CSV table of C-alpha atoms and ligand atoms in Angstrom, one decimal:
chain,number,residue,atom,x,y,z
A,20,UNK,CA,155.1,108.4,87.4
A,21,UNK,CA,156.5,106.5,85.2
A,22,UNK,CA,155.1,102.8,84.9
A,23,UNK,CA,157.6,100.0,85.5
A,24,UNK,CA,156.9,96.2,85.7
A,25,UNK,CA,160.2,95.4,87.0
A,26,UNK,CA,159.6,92.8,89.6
A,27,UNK,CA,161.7,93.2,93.3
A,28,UNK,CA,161.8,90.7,95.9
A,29,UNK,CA,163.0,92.5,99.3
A,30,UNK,CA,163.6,90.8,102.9
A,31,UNK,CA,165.2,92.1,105.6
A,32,UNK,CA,165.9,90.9,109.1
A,33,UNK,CA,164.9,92.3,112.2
A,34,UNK,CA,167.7,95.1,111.9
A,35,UNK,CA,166.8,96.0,108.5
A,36,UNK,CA,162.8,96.0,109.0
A,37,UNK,CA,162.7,99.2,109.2
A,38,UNK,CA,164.0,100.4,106.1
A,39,UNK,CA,162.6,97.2,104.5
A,40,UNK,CA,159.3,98.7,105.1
A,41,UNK,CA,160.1,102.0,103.4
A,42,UNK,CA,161.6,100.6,100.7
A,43,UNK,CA,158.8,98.3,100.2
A,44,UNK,CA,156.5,101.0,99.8
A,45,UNK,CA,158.7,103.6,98.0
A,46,UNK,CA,159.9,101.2,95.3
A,47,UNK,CA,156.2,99.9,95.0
A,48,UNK,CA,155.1,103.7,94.7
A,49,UNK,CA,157.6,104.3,91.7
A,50,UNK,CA,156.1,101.2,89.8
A,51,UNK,CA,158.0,98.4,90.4
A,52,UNK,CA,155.9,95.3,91.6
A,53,UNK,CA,157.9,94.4,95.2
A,54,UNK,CA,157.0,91.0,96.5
A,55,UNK,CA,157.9,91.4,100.8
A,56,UNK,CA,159.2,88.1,102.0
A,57,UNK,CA,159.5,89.3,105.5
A,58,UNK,CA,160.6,89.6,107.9
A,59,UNK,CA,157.3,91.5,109.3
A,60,UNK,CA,157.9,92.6,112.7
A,61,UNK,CA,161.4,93.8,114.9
A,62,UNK,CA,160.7,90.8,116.6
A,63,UNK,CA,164.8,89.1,116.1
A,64,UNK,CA,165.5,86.6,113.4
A,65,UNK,CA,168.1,84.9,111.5
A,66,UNK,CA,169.5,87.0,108.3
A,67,UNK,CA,170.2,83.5,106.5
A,68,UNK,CA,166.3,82.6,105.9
A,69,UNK,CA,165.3,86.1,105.0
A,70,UNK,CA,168.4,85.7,102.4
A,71,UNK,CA,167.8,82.7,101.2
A,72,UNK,CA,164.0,83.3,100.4
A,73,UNK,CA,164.5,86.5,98.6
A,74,UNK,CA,167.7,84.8,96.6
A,75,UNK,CA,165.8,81.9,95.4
A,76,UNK,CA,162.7,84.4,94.3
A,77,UNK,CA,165.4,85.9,92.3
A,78,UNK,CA,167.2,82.5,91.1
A,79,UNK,CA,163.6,80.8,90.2
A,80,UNK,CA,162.9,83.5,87.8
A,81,UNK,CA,159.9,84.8,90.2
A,82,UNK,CA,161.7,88.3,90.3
A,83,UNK,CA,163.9,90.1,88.5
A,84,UNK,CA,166.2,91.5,90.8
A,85,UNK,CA,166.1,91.3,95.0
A,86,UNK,CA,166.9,93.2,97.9
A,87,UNK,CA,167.9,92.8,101.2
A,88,UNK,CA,168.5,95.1,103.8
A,89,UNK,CA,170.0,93.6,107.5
A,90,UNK,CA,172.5,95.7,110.1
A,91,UNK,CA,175.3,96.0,107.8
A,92,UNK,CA,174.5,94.3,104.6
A,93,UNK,CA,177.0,91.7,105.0
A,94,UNK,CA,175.8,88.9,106.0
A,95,UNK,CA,172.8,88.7,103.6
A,96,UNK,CA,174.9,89.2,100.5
A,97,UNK,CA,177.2,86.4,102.2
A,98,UNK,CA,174.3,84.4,102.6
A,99,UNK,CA,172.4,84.7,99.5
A,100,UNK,CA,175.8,84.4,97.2
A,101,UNK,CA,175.4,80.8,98.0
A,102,UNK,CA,172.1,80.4,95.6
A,103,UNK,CA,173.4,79.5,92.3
A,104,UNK,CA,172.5,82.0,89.9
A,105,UNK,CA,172.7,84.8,92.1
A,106,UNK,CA,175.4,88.0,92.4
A,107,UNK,CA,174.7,89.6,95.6
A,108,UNK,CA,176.3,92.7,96.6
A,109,UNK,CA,176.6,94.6,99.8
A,110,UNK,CA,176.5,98.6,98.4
A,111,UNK,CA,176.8,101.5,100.6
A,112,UNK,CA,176.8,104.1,98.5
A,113,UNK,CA,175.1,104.5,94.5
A,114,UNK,CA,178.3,104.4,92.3
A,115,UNK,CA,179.4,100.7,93.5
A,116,UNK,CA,175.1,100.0,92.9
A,117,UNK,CA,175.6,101.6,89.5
A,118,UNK,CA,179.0,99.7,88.7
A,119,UNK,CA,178.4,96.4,90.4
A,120,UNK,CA,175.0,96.5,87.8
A,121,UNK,CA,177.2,97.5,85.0
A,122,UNK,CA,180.2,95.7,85.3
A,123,UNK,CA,179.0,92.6,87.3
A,124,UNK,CA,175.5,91.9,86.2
A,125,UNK,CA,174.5,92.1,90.0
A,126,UNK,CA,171.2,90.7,90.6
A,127,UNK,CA,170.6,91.2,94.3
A,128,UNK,CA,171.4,94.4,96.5
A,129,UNK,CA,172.0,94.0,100.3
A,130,UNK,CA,172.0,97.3,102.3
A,131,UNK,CA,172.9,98.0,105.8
A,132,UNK,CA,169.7,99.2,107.9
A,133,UNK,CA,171.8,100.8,110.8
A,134,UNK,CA,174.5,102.9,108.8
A,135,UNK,CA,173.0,104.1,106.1
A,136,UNK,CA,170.3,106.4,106.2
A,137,UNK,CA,166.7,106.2,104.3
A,138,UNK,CA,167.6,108.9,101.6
A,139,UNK,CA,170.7,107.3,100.8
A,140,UNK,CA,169.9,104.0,100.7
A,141,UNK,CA,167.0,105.2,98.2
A,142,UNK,CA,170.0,106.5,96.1
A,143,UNK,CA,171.4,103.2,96.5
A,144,UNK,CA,168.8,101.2,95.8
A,145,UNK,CA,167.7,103.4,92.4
A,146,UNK,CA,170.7,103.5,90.7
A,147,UNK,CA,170.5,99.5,91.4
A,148,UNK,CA,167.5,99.0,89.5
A,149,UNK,CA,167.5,101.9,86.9
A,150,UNK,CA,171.2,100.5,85.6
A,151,UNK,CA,171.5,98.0,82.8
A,152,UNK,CA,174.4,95.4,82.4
A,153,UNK,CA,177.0,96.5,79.8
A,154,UNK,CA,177.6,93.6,78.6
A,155,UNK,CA,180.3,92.8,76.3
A,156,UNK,CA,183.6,92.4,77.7
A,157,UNK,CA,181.9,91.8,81.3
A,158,UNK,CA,179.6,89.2,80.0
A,159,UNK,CA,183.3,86.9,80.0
A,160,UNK,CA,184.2,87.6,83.2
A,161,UNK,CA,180.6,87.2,84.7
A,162,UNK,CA,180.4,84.1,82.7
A,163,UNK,CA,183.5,83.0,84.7
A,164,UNK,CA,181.8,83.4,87.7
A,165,UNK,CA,179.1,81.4,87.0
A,166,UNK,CA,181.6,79.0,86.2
A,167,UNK,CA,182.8,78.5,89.4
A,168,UNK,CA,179.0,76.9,90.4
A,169,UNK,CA,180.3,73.8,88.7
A,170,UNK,CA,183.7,73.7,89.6
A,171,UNK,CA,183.9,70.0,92.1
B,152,RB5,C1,171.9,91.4,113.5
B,152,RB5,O1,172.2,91.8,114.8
B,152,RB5,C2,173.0,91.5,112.5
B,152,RB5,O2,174.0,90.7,112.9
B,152,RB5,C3,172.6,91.3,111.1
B,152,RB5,O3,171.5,92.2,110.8
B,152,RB5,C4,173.6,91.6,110.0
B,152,RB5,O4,174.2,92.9,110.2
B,152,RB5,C5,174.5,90.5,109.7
B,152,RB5,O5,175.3,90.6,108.7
């Protein structure tokens, strides 16, 4: 196993516990030091705090990259694209995770807990955190982006 000090906030709602849980401890198992913000239980709850906590981990510099995980994915990357700071992305599949870190300098992963299965959203979530920004030309346009924060 290779070490890796990579820190990961996660959070899920109640839809994406499940798989929350897993990836919690498969992420943590590979190296990475995963900080669970909840939610902790199936019990139902509201995809926009679960967001919000793990966004502002990520924007505060607490954690280097999040991950969410609710029904679809949608709504949390909705949700936690309103922290300044952060580019949340709603990935069902590992070459938009590879290309949305490449090309977009994504910071925060949102899965969908009740389409995509555990293996796959492994896939997803590994070629998330295992690609590096490119740089470059894409620094512009994220840059541009970021830009829009301070727009009135
Ligand atoms: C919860 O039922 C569901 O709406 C939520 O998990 C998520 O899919 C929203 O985007």
């Amino acid at each position: 196993m290779t070490e890796n000090r990579i820190a990961i906030a996660i959070g899920s709602d109640h839809a994406g516990f499940r798989l929350k849980e897993s990836l919690r401890d498969s992420l943590g198992e590979m190296g990475y030091a995963v900080k669970d913000v909840g939610t902790y239980s199936e019990e139902s709850c509201d995809y926009p705090d679960l967001a919000l906590a793990v966004a502002e981990t990520v924007a505060q510099g607490e954690a280097d990259k999040g991950v969410l995980v609710c029904g679809t994915g949608a709504g949390m990357a909705m949700a936690a694209n309103k922290v300044p700071g952060i580019r949340a992305v709603a990935c069902n599949e590992p070459y938009t995770a590879e290309y949305c870190r490449l090309h977009n300098d994504a910071n925060v992963l949102a899965l969908a807990g009740r389409s995509v299965d555990e293996a796959t959203a492994f896939a997803i979530a590994d070629a998330f955190l295992a690609t590096a920004f490119e740089g470059g030309r894409h620094q512009r346009r994220v840059d541009q982006i970021t830009g829009m924060e301070s727009q009135p």
